[in-house]
Amino acid sequence: MFSKACQYGIKSVIYIWKQSQIGQKVGAKEIAAHVDAPEPFTAKILQELVRKKLIGSQKGPSGGFYAGKEHENFTLKDLVVVIDGDELFNGCSLGLKQCSETNPCPLHHEIKNIRLELVQMLTNKSLKQLAEEVESGETVLYRLA
């Protein structure tokens, strides 16, 4: 459903939040290792998330990526839009340029309902809340066994 970049971004931000909760900043190399992603690709994704202010970064010996109070209201939808754009929420499912309520494609009305549910699901919890669920054991970020 999400691009590989988006999957890596979601897992990376959850990991950053988990580490930030215990006062740690983390580097791209460590993040990439923990989310099983290529380091250069992860670094590129992280820089875009910093540029759009979904996470923060600090340079220097005690630097790294972090998430704090200023980032706690960002949702999965925010992250998806930064990495993959808003095509998932707005574009025509069949790729038509003129698809709308008044000029719908054959899938328009069915997809509209699915998109409304998707937006609700992606905005229901903040990225911080997702990290807290992983930390508490309610959900998992890594494959078990």
mmCIF file of C-alpha atoms in Angstrom:
data_model
loop_
_atom_site.group_PDB
_atom_site.id
_atom_site.type_symbol
_atom_site.label_atom_id
_atom_site.label_comp_id
_atom_site.label_asym_id
_atom_site.label_seq_id
_atom_site.Cartn_x
_atom_site.Cartn_y
_atom_site.Cartn_z
ATOM 1 C CA MET A 1 0.000 0.000 0.000
ATOM 2 C CA PHE A 2 2.838 2.407 0.840
ATOM 3 C CA SER A 3 6.002 2.851 -1.188
ATOM 4 C CA LYS A 4 9.227 1.352 0.172
ATOM 5 C CA ALA A 5 10.402 4.880 1.007
ATOM 6 C CA CYS A 6 7.239 5.493 2.991
ATOM 7 C CA GLN A 7 7.562 2.173 4.833
ATOM 8 C CA TYR A 8 11.155 3.016 5.786
ATOM 9 C CA GLY A 9 10.071 6.516 6.824
ATOM 10 C CA ILE A 10 7.292 5.227 9.084
ATOM 11 C CA LYS A 11 9.535 2.661 10.761
ATOM 12 C CA SER A 12 12.345 5.209 11.104
ATOM 13 C CA VAL A 13 10.162 7.840 12.749
ATOM 14 C CA ILE A 14 8.704 5.296 15.167
ATOM 15 C CA TYR A 15 12.251 4.242 16.098
ATOM 16 C CA ILE A 16 13.319 7.892 16.485
ATOM 17 C CA TRP A 17 10.341 8.543 18.771
ATOM 18 C CA LYS A 18 11.161 5.486 20.886
ATOM 19 C CA GLN A 19 14.747 6.666 21.321
ATOM 20 C CA SER A 20 13.709 10.270 21.948
ATOM 21 C CA GLN A 21 11.434 9.123 24.773
ATOM 22 C CA ILE A 22 14.556 7.981 26.637
ATOM 23 C CA GLY A 23 16.519 11.134 25.768
ATOM 24 C CA GLN A 24 18.587 9.683 22.917
ATOM 25 C CA LYS A 25 19.344 11.133 19.501
ATOM 26 C CA VAL A 26 20.150 8.570 16.815
ATOM 27 C CA GLY A 27 22.186 8.610 13.633
ATOM 28 C CA ALA A 28 21.068 7.484 10.180
ATOM 29 C CA LYS A 29 23.326 4.419 10.326
ATOM 30 C CA GLU A 30 21.725 3.166 13.553
ATOM 31 C CA ILE A 31 18.220 3.930 12.291
ATOM 32 C CA ALA A 32 18.821 2.124 9.000
ATOM 33 C CA ALA A 33 20.129 -0.918 10.858
ATOM 34 C CA HIS A 34 17.106 -1.027 13.162
ATOM 35 C CA VAL A 35 14.555 -0.689 10.363
ATOM 36 C CA ASP A 36 16.447 -2.968 7.966
ATOM 37 C CA ALA A 37 16.833 -0.319 5.267
ATOM 38 C CA PRO A 38 19.736 0.869 3.103
ATOM 39 C CA GLU A 39 21.611 3.644 4.919
ATOM 40 C CA PRO A 40 21.892 6.174 2.031
ATOM 41 C CA PHE A 41 18.201 5.784 1.193
ATOM 42 C CA THR A 42 17.253 6.131 4.868
ATOM 43 C CA ALA A 43 19.413 9.252 5.234
ATOM 44 C CA LYS A 44 17.712 10.844 2.228
ATOM 45 C CA ILE A 45 14.242 10.093 3.655
ATOM 46 C CA LEU A 46 15.240 11.432 7.075
ATOM 47 C CA GLN A 47 16.573 14.677 5.610
ATOM 48 C CA GLU A 48 13.260 15.254 3.824
ATOM 49 C CA LEU A 49 11.364 14.618 7.076
ATOM 50 C CA VAL A 50 13.626 17.128 8.847
ATOM 51 C CA ARG A 51 13.114 19.665 6.062
ATOM 52 C CA LYS A 52 9.339 19.324 6.470
ATOM 53 C CA LYS A 53 9.777 19.484 10.277
ATOM 54 C CA LEU A 54 8.237 16.075 11.118
ATOM 55 C CA ILE A 55 11.431 15.290 13.062
ATOM 56 C CA GLY A 56 14.462 17.275 14.139
ATOM 57 C CA SER A 57 18.195 16.842 13.733
ATOM 58 C CA GLN A 58 21.208 18.185 15.518
ATOM 59 C CA LYS A 59 24.769 18.172 14.241
ATOM 60 C CA GLY A 60 27.837 17.449 16.285
ATOM 61 C CA PRO A 61 29.232 14.733 18.536
ATOM 62 C CA SER A 62 26.024 14.426 20.570
ATOM 63 C CA GLY A 63 23.807 15.042 17.573
ATOM 64 C CA GLY A 64 21.451 12.908 15.575
ATOM 65 C CA PHE A 65 17.777 12.681 14.726
ATOM 66 C CA TYR A 66 15.176 13.253 17.400
ATOM 67 C CA ALA A 67 11.485 13.942 17.967
ATOM 68 C CA GLY A 68 10.159 16.296 20.600
ATOM 69 C CA LYS A 69 7.184 18.329 21.709
ATOM 70 C CA GLU A 70 7.142 20.291 18.452
ATOM 71 C CA HIS A 71 6.685 17.031 16.504
ATOM 72 C CA GLU A 72 4.120 15.230 18.641
ATOM 73 C CA ASN A 73 0.996 16.055 16.617
ATOM 74 C CA PHE A 74 2.223 14.741 13.261
ATOM 75 C CA THR A 75 0.269 11.772 11.913
ATOM 76 C CA LEU A 76 0.891 8.976 9.441
ATOM 77 C CA LYS A 77 -0.970 11.029 6.834
ATOM 78 C CA ASP A 78 1.501 13.884 7.294
ATOM 79 C CA LEU A 79 4.405 11.493 6.757
ATOM 80 C CA VAL A 80 2.798 9.817 3.732
ATOM 81 C CA VAL A 81 2.191 13.207 2.091
ATOM 82 C CA VAL A 82 5.821 14.268 2.686
ATOM 83 C CA ILE A 83 7.270 11.086 1.200
ATOM 84 C CA ASP A 84 4.713 9.905 -1.382
ATOM 85 C CA GLY A 85 2.700 13.067 -2.020
ATOM 86 C CA ASP A 86 -1.070 13.316 -1.815
ATOM 87 C CA GLU A 87 -1.915 11.249 -4.907
ATOM 88 C CA LEU A 88 -3.171 8.414 -2.689
ATOM 89 C CA PHE A 89 -5.795 10.785 -1.294
ATOM 90 C CA ASN A 90 -6.653 12.892 -4.330
ATOM 91 C CA GLY A 91 -5.644 11.291 -7.619
ATOM 92 C CA CYS A 92 -7.866 9.277 -9.904
ATOM 93 C CA SER A 93 -7.533 5.527 -9.312
ATOM 94 C CA LEU A 94 -7.471 4.952 -13.066
ATOM 95 C CA GLY A 95 -5.081 7.826 -13.748
ATOM 96 C CA LEU A 96 -7.625 10.002 -15.554
ATOM 97 C CA LYS A 97 -6.867 13.720 -15.599
ATOM 98 C CA GLN A 98 -10.502 14.805 -15.463
ATOM 99 C CA CYS A 99 -11.933 12.596 -12.701
ATOM 100 C CA SER A 100 -14.212 14.453 -10.259
ATOM 101 C CA GLU A 101 -17.623 14.357 -8.593
ATOM 102 C CA THR A 102 -19.192 15.806 -11.729
ATOM 103 C CA ASN A 103 -17.080 13.763 -14.145
ATOM 104 C CA PRO A 104 -16.352 10.481 -12.274
ATOM 105 C CA CYS A 105 -14.364 7.516 -13.516
ATOM 106 C CA PRO A 106 -15.953 4.047 -13.105
ATOM 107 C CA LEU A 107 -14.271 3.610 -9.684
ATOM 108 C CA HIS A 108 -14.660 7.165 -8.353
ATOM 109 C CA HIS A 109 -17.570 6.707 -5.939
ATOM 110 C CA GLU A 110 -16.333 3.404 -4.505
ATOM 111 C CA ILE A 111 -12.786 4.690 -4.042
ATOM 112 C CA LYS A 112 -14.080 7.897 -2.456
ATOM 113 C CA ASN A 113 -15.478 5.926 0.501
ATOM 114 C CA ILE A 114 -12.288 3.896 0.879
ATOM 115 C CA ARG A 115 -10.212 7.088 0.833
ATOM 116 C CA LEU A 116 -12.336 8.661 3.545
ATOM 117 C CA GLU A 117 -11.727 5.610 5.752
ATOM 118 C CA LEU A 118 -8.018 5.640 4.888
ATOM 119 C CA VAL A 119 -7.642 9.311 5.810
ATOM 120 C CA GLN A 120 -9.447 8.672 9.084
ATOM 121 C CA MET A 121 -7.170 5.729 9.886
ATOM 122 C CA LEU A 122 -3.998 7.649 8.989
ATOM 123 C CA THR A 123 -4.979 10.677 11.084
ATOM 124 C CA ASN A 124 -6.411 8.744 14.038
ATOM 125 C CA LYS A 125 -3.091 8.528 15.903
ATOM 126 C CA SER A 126 0.048 10.594 15.994
ATOM 127 C CA LEU A 127 3.427 9.112 15.105
ATOM 128 C CA LYS A 128 4.313 9.510 18.780
ATOM 129 C CA GLN A 129 1.289 7.409 19.778
ATOM 130 C CA LEU A 130 2.328 4.683 17.334
ATOM 131 C CA ALA A 131 5.797 4.620 18.919
ATOM 132 C CA GLU A 132 4.243 4.407 22.389
ATOM 133 C CA GLU A 133 2.184 1.398 21.267
ATOM 134 C CA VAL A 134 5.325 -0.328 20.002
ATOM 135 C CA GLU A 135 7.164 0.510 23.222
ATOM 136 C CA SER A 136 4.339 -0.873 25.391
ATOM 137 C CA GLY A 137 4.145 -4.085 23.363
ATOM 138 C CA GLU A 138 0.622 -3.404 22.021
ATOM 139 C CA THR A 139 2.030 -3.520 18.484
ATOM 140 C CA VAL A 140 5.277 -4.685 16.915
ATOM 141 C CA LEU A 141 7.643 -3.029 14.509
ATOM 142 C CA TYR A 142 9.772 -6.088 13.848
ATOM 143 C CA ARG A 143 8.815 -9.521 12.654
ATOM 144 C CA LEU A 144 8.607 -11.985 15.499
ATOM 145 C CA ALA A 145 10.410 -15.339 15.041
#
